[in-house]
Amino acid sequence: MISVPCSLVKKGRSVPPPIKPIRYGILVLNIIQGNATLGTSELETKTLVLLAGGKASRLNDFLNAQGQIKCLSRFGGFVFLDYLLKQAQQSGIQHVILLAGPDRDSLMEHVSGKSYSMRFSFPEEPVRLGTGGALALIAPYLKERSFILSNADTFFEECPFPALLKRPTSGKSVFLMGRSDGIQGLELVSKGEVQKWSDLYNTEKYKYVGVALLNSDTVYGWDKLGLPAACSFEKDVFGKIRDDSDFLLGSFAEIDFGTREGYLRLKAHLEGELV
C-alpha cells in the first residue's frame, strides 16, 4: 500500500476556479476563503475513491496527444483533477484513493506537488482491471463503513458529494441519477423503474452521473460477488448490488469531457470563469 501526504504548493502554480455554495435540502456547504462549514453534524463518510485511470483515447487526434490520462487534461491553465480534488477537500473529504491502473506514478507525481490537506492512497494495479475489478484493491485502505466512488473525468459546477455525505445510515449503497425535467430537489427512483435497468448505461429517462456512495461490505465481500478479475462497475458490479441499493434522482449539471464536444464545452466554461 502507498499513502502519501501533499507537499507545499510551489509559488506560481495556477489554482482551480472557486466552487459555488451548494444547497441540498437542509445540508448547506458554505465556502469562504477555502474553508468549508456544514449546516449539519460532522460528515459520516470522509473517503473518496476516484476512478482516475481513463485514457483520452477519443481525443487523441484533437489534442494531438497519445495515451493522455483524461483527468490530467488542462483547462485554463490548471489540471482538471485539481478542480475535482478541491471540491472534495471543501466538502470535508479527508482520504482520497486514486485508482489509476498502470499510470498511477503519473498521478502520484502530480498530487505530491500540491498542498491538499487530504491523505492520498494509490493502490497498485499493474494490469488494468476495469472500473469494477479495481475496486477489489481498495479493501486494505478503507476505514469506514461506506465511501464515495466517483469518476475522475466528469465536471460538476455544483459539487455532488454533499448529496451523499449525510444520507440516512441504512447501510445501502446510493447512486446519483440525473434528471432532465428541470425539477429541483432530490427524490428516490422507484424500485419498479430500477428493475428495468440492465446496467447503468441503459437507464431509460435517467442518467447515472458517475457518483455513488458504496457500502464498504461490497468490497470486503468481493469474492462473494463471483465476478471476474477484470470487470465493469457500471455493468457487472451494478448487476450484483442493484437490488439492495437506492437511486437518488436530482438535477446535476455535469459535463463528461471524454468526447471532443464535451471537451470544448468544458474548456469554454472553465476558461470563462477564469477571465
Tab-separated table of C-alpha atoms in Angstrom:
chain	number	residue	atom	x	y	z
A	1	MET	CA	0.000	0.000	0.000
A	2	ILE	CA	1.158	3.523	-0.709
A	3	SER	CA	-0.250	6.598	1.002
A	4	VAL	CA	1.365	9.966	0.576
A	5	PRO	CA	0.769	13.446	2.002
A	6	CYS	CA	0.952	16.529	-0.179
A	7	SER	CA	3.870	18.913	-0.016
A	8	LEU	CA	3.547	22.688	-0.114
A	9	VAL	CA	2.349	24.323	-3.301
A	10	LYS	CA	5.160	25.871	-5.274
A	11	LYS	CA	4.910	29.575	-5.868
A	12	GLY	CA	3.277	30.496	-9.125
A	13	ARG	CA	1.154	27.385	-9.592
A	14	SER	CA	-2.271	28.036	-11.038
A	15	VAL	CA	-5.317	27.056	-8.996
A	16	PRO	CA	-8.805	25.907	-9.985
A	17	PRO	CA	-11.661	28.424	-10.042
A	18	PRO	CA	-13.771	28.900	-6.901
A	19	ILE	CA	-16.590	26.494	-6.094
A	20	LYS	CA	-20.094	27.864	-5.655
A	21	PRO	CA	-22.107	27.348	-2.438
A	22	ILE	CA	-24.198	24.179	-2.569
A	23	ARG	CA	-27.607	23.532	-1.045
A	24	TYR	CA	-29.241	20.110	-0.890
A	25	GLY	CA	-32.221	20.073	1.472
A	26	ILE	CA	-31.034	21.032	4.962
A	27	LEU	CA	-27.401	20.458	4.074
A	28	VAL	CA	-25.617	23.701	3.316
A	29	LEU	CA	-21.979	23.894	2.283
A	30	ASN	CA	-20.577	27.386	2.664
A	31	ILE	CA	-17.139	28.005	1.216
A	32	ILE	CA	-15.379	31.119	2.457
A	33	GLN	CA	-11.694	31.677	1.677
A	34	GLY	CA	-11.129	27.977	1.166
A	35	ASN	CA	-12.801	26.807	4.379
A	36	ALA	CA	-15.869	24.553	4.471
A	37	THR	CA	-18.550	24.522	7.145
A	38	LEU	CA	-21.542	22.203	7.330
A	39	GLY	CA	-25.038	23.109	8.419
A	40	THR	CA	-25.446	19.631	9.936
A	41	SER	CA	-23.326	17.398	12.129
A	42	GLU	CA	-19.913	16.044	11.228
A	43	LEU	CA	-19.655	14.099	7.971
A	44	GLU	CA	-20.049	10.351	8.358
A	45	THR	CA	-18.103	9.432	5.221
A	46	LYS	CA	-14.708	11.012	4.620
A	47	THR	CA	-13.213	8.701	1.993
A	48	LEU	CA	-13.393	9.331	-1.744
A	49	VAL	CA	-12.358	6.726	-4.323
A	50	LEU	CA	-11.630	8.158	-7.765
A	51	LEU	CA	-11.689	6.095	-10.950
A	52	ALA	CA	-8.809	8.030	-12.463
A	53	GLY	CA	-7.133	5.748	-14.966
A	54	GLY	CA	-9.220	6.566	-18.015
A	55	LYS	CA	-7.368	7.476	-21.208
A	56	ALA	CA	-8.411	10.273	-23.543
A	57	SER	CA	-8.376	7.856	-26.476
A	58	ARG	CA	-11.280	9.573	-28.248
A	59	LEU	CA	-9.397	12.876	-28.004
A	60	ASN	CA	-6.011	11.717	-29.289
A	61	ASP	CA	-6.230	13.440	-32.654
A	62	PHE	CA	-7.995	16.503	-31.299
A	63	LEU	CA	-5.432	17.063	-28.509
A	64	ASN	CA	-2.504	15.827	-30.588
A	65	ALA	CA	-1.552	13.598	-27.657
A	66	GLN	CA	-1.394	9.824	-27.425
A	67	GLY	CA	-2.252	7.980	-24.234
A	68	GLN	CA	-3.056	11.080	-22.173
A	69	ILE	CA	-4.775	10.428	-18.837
A	70	LYS	CA	-8.116	12.210	-19.024
A	71	CYS	CA	-8.167	13.651	-15.528
A	72	LEU	CA	-4.745	15.250	-16.115
A	73	SER	CA	-6.101	17.301	-19.021
A	74	ARG	CA	-5.521	21.043	-18.680
A	75	PHE	CA	-8.242	23.686	-18.774
A	76	GLY	CA	-7.489	27.360	-18.345
A	77	GLY	CA	-4.007	26.684	-17.018
A	78	PHE	CA	-4.865	24.076	-14.383
A	79	VAL	CA	-5.247	20.306	-14.350
A	80	PHE	CA	-8.824	19.042	-14.165
A	81	LEU	CA	-8.017	16.606	-11.352
A	82	ASP	CA	-7.208	19.579	-9.129
A	83	TYR	CA	-10.687	21.004	-9.647
A	84	LEU	CA	-12.211	17.721	-8.504
A	85	LEU	CA	-9.849	17.406	-5.540
A	86	LYS	CA	-10.629	20.947	-4.460
A	87	GLN	CA	-14.325	20.099	-4.421
A	88	ALA	CA	-13.556	17.005	-2.342
A	89	GLN	CA	-11.444	18.876	0.179
A	90	GLN	CA	-14.006	21.635	0.589
A	91	SER	CA	-16.703	19.012	1.135
A	92	GLY	CA	-14.844	17.557	4.098
A	93	ILE	CA	-13.185	14.570	2.429
A	94	GLN	CA	-10.050	13.516	4.330
A	95	HIS	CA	-8.798	10.495	2.386
A	96	VAL	CA	-8.648	10.071	-1.408
A	97	ILE	CA	-7.903	6.702	-3.004
A	98	LEU	CA	-6.867	7.066	-6.634
A	99	LEU	CA	-7.344	4.064	-8.906
A	100	ALA	CA	-5.172	4.864	-11.893
A	101	GLY	CA	-4.131	1.495	-13.281
A	102	PRO	CA	-0.597	1.267	-14.682
A	103	ASP	CA	-0.435	5.087	-14.789
A	104	ARG	CA	-0.535	5.613	-11.029
A	105	ASP	CA	3.020	7.032	-10.976
A	106	SER	CA	1.885	9.974	-13.103
A	107	LEU	CA	-0.910	10.787	-10.666
A	108	MET	CA	1.345	10.293	-7.649
A	109	GLU	CA	3.830	12.754	-9.105
A	110	HIS	CA	1.129	15.316	-9.824
A	111	VAL	CA	-0.575	15.111	-6.420
A	112	SER	CA	2.652	15.084	-4.402
A	113	GLY	CA	3.429	18.618	-5.570
A	114	LYS	CA	0.186	20.080	-4.209
A	115	SER	CA	-0.903	21.478	-0.854
A	116	TYR	CA	-4.033	19.440	-0.185
A	117	SER	CA	-4.686	18.614	3.452
A	118	MET	CA	-6.164	15.261	2.448
A	119	ARG	CA	-4.302	11.948	2.611
A	120	PHE	CA	-3.829	10.079	-0.694
A	121	SER	CA	-3.506	6.374	-1.423
A	122	PHE	CA	-2.514	4.745	-4.714
A	123	PRO	CA	-3.298	1.008	-4.918
A	124	GLU	CA	-1.009	-0.875	-7.276
A	125	GLU	CA	-2.752	-2.041	-10.463
A	126	PRO	CA	-0.069	-3.152	-12.958
A	127	VAL	CA	-2.713	-4.663	-15.268
A	128	ARG	CA	-5.952	-2.802	-15.904
A	129	LEU	CA	-8.840	-4.415	-14.050
A	130	GLY	CA	-11.594	-2.128	-15.285
A	131	THR	CA	-13.806	0.238	-13.295
A	132	GLY	CA	-15.197	-2.709	-11.351
A	133	GLY	CA	-12.244	-5.023	-10.844
A	134	ALA	CA	-10.049	-2.232	-9.494
A	135	LEU	CA	-12.394	-1.836	-6.515
A	136	ALA	CA	-11.122	-5.128	-5.110
A	137	LEU	CA	-7.783	-3.381	-4.486
A	138	ILE	CA	-9.074	-0.771	-2.049
A	139	ALA	CA	-10.131	-3.024	0.853
A	140	PRO	CA	-6.870	-2.539	2.833
A	141	TYR	CA	-7.306	1.243	2.624
A	142	LEU	CA	-10.901	1.500	3.868
A	143	LYS	CA	-11.561	2.534	7.470
A	144	GLU	CA	-15.263	3.474	7.257
A	145	ARG	CA	-18.401	1.519	6.526
A	146	SER	CA	-19.061	3.495	3.339
A	147	PHE	CA	-17.158	5.557	0.789
A	148	ILE	CA	-17.893	7.808	-2.163
A	149	LEU	CA	-16.979	6.465	-5.588
A	150	SER	CA	-16.634	8.977	-8.414
A	151	ASN	CA	-15.462	9.114	-11.985
A	152	ALA	CA	-12.484	11.457	-12.338
A	153	ASP	CA	-13.431	12.795	-15.765
A	154	THR	CA	-16.758	14.478	-15.058
A	155	PHE	CA	-17.166	18.155	-14.199
A	156	PHE	CA	-19.839	19.341	-11.756
A	157	GLU	CA	-20.439	23.045	-11.357
A	158	GLU	CA	-22.049	22.285	-8.007
A	159	CYS	CA	-20.260	19.579	-6.072
A	160	PRO	CA	-22.426	16.412	-5.786
A	161	PHE	CA	-20.653	14.932	-2.755
A	162	PRO	CA	-22.784	16.695	-0.092
A	163	ALA	CA	-25.876	14.995	-1.536
A	164	LEU	CA	-24.394	11.692	-0.346
A	165	LEU	CA	-22.359	12.578	2.713
A	166	LYS	CA	-25.312	12.774	5.100
A	167	ARG	CA	-27.588	10.077	3.748
A	168	PRO	CA	-29.533	8.100	6.391
A	169	THR	CA	-27.400	5.225	7.643
A	170	SER	CA	-29.489	2.438	6.103
A	171	GLY	CA	-26.379	0.575	5.018
A	172	LYS	CA	-27.480	0.661	1.388
A	173	SER	CA	-25.365	1.892	-1.467
A	174	VAL	CA	-26.732	5.036	-3.145
A	175	PHE	CA	-26.312	6.003	-6.809
A	176	LEU	CA	-26.788	9.566	-8.058
A	177	MET	CA	-29.008	9.786	-11.121
A	178	GLY	CA	-29.557	12.877	-13.276
A	179	ARG	CA	-32.970	14.091	-14.350
A	180	SER	CA	-33.883	16.060	-17.457
A	181	ASP	CA	-37.193	17.602	-16.365
A	182	GLY	CA	-35.577	20.586	-14.631
A	183	ILE	CA	-37.296	19.883	-11.301
A	184	GLN	CA	-35.160	20.835	-8.293
A	185	GLY	CA	-34.665	18.700	-5.197
A	186	LEU	CA	-33.828	15.067	-4.591
A	187	GLU	CA	-36.078	12.021	-4.656
A	188	LEU	CA	-35.663	8.266	-4.792
A	189	VAL	CA	-36.214	6.420	-8.054
A	190	SER	CA	-38.888	3.750	-7.632
A	191	LYS	CA	-37.805	0.125	-7.386
A	192	GLY	CA	-40.051	-0.643	-10.342
A	193	GLU	CA	-38.038	1.688	-12.546
A	194	VAL	CA	-34.708	0.331	-11.322
A	195	GLN	CA	-35.714	-3.249	-12.087
A	196	LYS	CA	-35.936	-2.294	-15.771
A	197	TRP	CA	-32.251	-1.331	-15.929
A	198	SER	CA	-29.839	-3.933	-17.267
A	199	ASP	CA	-26.862	-1.715	-16.401
A	200	LEU	CA	-26.026	1.910	-15.669
A	201	TYR	CA	-25.703	2.690	-19.372
A	202	ASN	CA	-29.332	1.727	-20.020
A	203	THR	CA	-31.481	3.625	-17.548
A	204	GLU	CA	-34.129	4.941	-19.936
A	205	LYS	CA	-35.069	8.521	-18.976
A	206	TYR	CA	-32.437	8.810	-16.240
A	207	LYS	CA	-28.663	9.079	-16.392
A	208	TYR	CA	-26.053	7.833	-13.931
A	209	VAL	CA	-23.868	10.863	-13.240
A	210	GLY	CA	-20.807	8.860	-12.183
A	211	VAL	CA	-21.017	9.313	-8.394
A	212	ALA	CA	-22.186	6.797	-5.788
A	213	LEU	CA	-21.996	6.102	-2.069
A	214	LEU	CA	-20.984	2.463	-1.653
A	215	ASN	CA	-21.255	0.235	1.381
A	216	SER	CA	-17.740	-0.976	2.186
A	217	ASP	CA	-19.088	-4.522	2.559
A	218	THR	CA	-19.303	-4.581	-1.234
A	219	VAL	CA	-15.510	-4.520	-1.286
A	220	TYR	CA	-14.882	-6.628	1.819
A	221	GLY	CA	-17.105	-9.369	0.408
A	222	TRP	CA	-15.762	-9.088	-3.132
A	223	ASP	CA	-15.229	-12.825	-3.582
A	224	LYS	CA	-18.904	-13.448	-2.848
A	225	LEU	CA	-19.909	-11.381	-5.876
A	226	GLY	CA	-18.473	-14.024	-8.193
A	227	LEU	CA	-17.088	-11.508	-10.681
A	228	PRO	CA	-14.087	-11.925	-12.988
A	229	ALA	CA	-10.861	-10.165	-12.011
A	230	ALA	CA	-11.361	-7.560	-14.756
A	231	CYS	CA	-14.898	-6.213	-14.924
A	232	SER	CA	-17.057	-3.099	-15.226
A	233	PHE	CA	-18.592	-1.219	-12.310
A	234	GLU	CA	-21.440	0.140	-14.421
A	235	LYS	CA	-22.418	-3.305	-15.707
A	236	ASP	CA	-21.035	-6.182	-13.646
A	237	VAL	CA	-20.873	-4.711	-10.125
A	238	PHE	CA	-24.139	-2.833	-10.639
A	239	GLY	CA	-25.886	-6.079	-11.529
A	240	LYS	CA	-24.800	-7.625	-8.237
A	241	ILE	CA	-25.770	-4.799	-5.883
A	242	ARG	CA	-28.684	-3.157	-7.735
A	243	ASP	CA	-31.495	-4.776	-5.760
A	244	ASP	CA	-30.093	-3.674	-2.400
A	245	SER	CA	-29.265	-0.093	-3.428
A	246	ASP	CA	-31.085	3.233	-3.588
A	247	PHE	CA	-31.044	5.580	-6.577
A	248	LEU	CA	-31.225	9.270	-5.801
A	249	LEU	CA	-32.643	11.445	-8.568
A	250	GLY	CA	-31.646	15.096	-8.815
A	251	SER	CA	-30.678	17.930	-11.130
A	252	PHE	CA	-26.932	17.528	-11.544
A	253	ALA	CA	-25.392	19.698	-14.256
A	254	GLU	CA	-22.365	17.712	-15.377
A	255	ILE	CA	-20.026	17.667	-18.368
A	256	ASP	CA	-18.223	14.484	-19.386
A	257	PHE	CA	-15.204	15.682	-21.356
A	258	GLY	CA	-14.302	12.312	-22.865
A	259	THR	CA	-15.544	13.484	-26.268
A	260	ARG	CA	-14.483	16.401	-28.470
A	261	GLU	CA	-17.835	18.122	-27.881
A	262	GLY	CA	-17.616	17.662	-24.110
A	263	TYR	CA	-14.014	18.831	-24.013
A	264	LEU	CA	-14.823	22.038	-25.908
A	265	ARG	CA	-17.856	22.723	-23.692
A	266	LEU	CA	-15.800	22.330	-20.530
A	267	LYS	CA	-12.923	24.361	-21.915
A	268	ALA	CA	-15.251	27.265	-22.752
A	269	HIS	CA	-16.970	27.039	-19.372
A	270	LEU	CA	-13.899	26.877	-17.153
A	271	GLU	CA	-11.778	29.329	-19.089
A	272	GLY	CA	-14.696	31.757	-18.969
A	273	GLU	CA	-14.680	31.501	-15.137
A	274	LEU	CA	-11.001	32.299	-15.037
A	275	VAL	CA	-11.285	35.504	-17.074
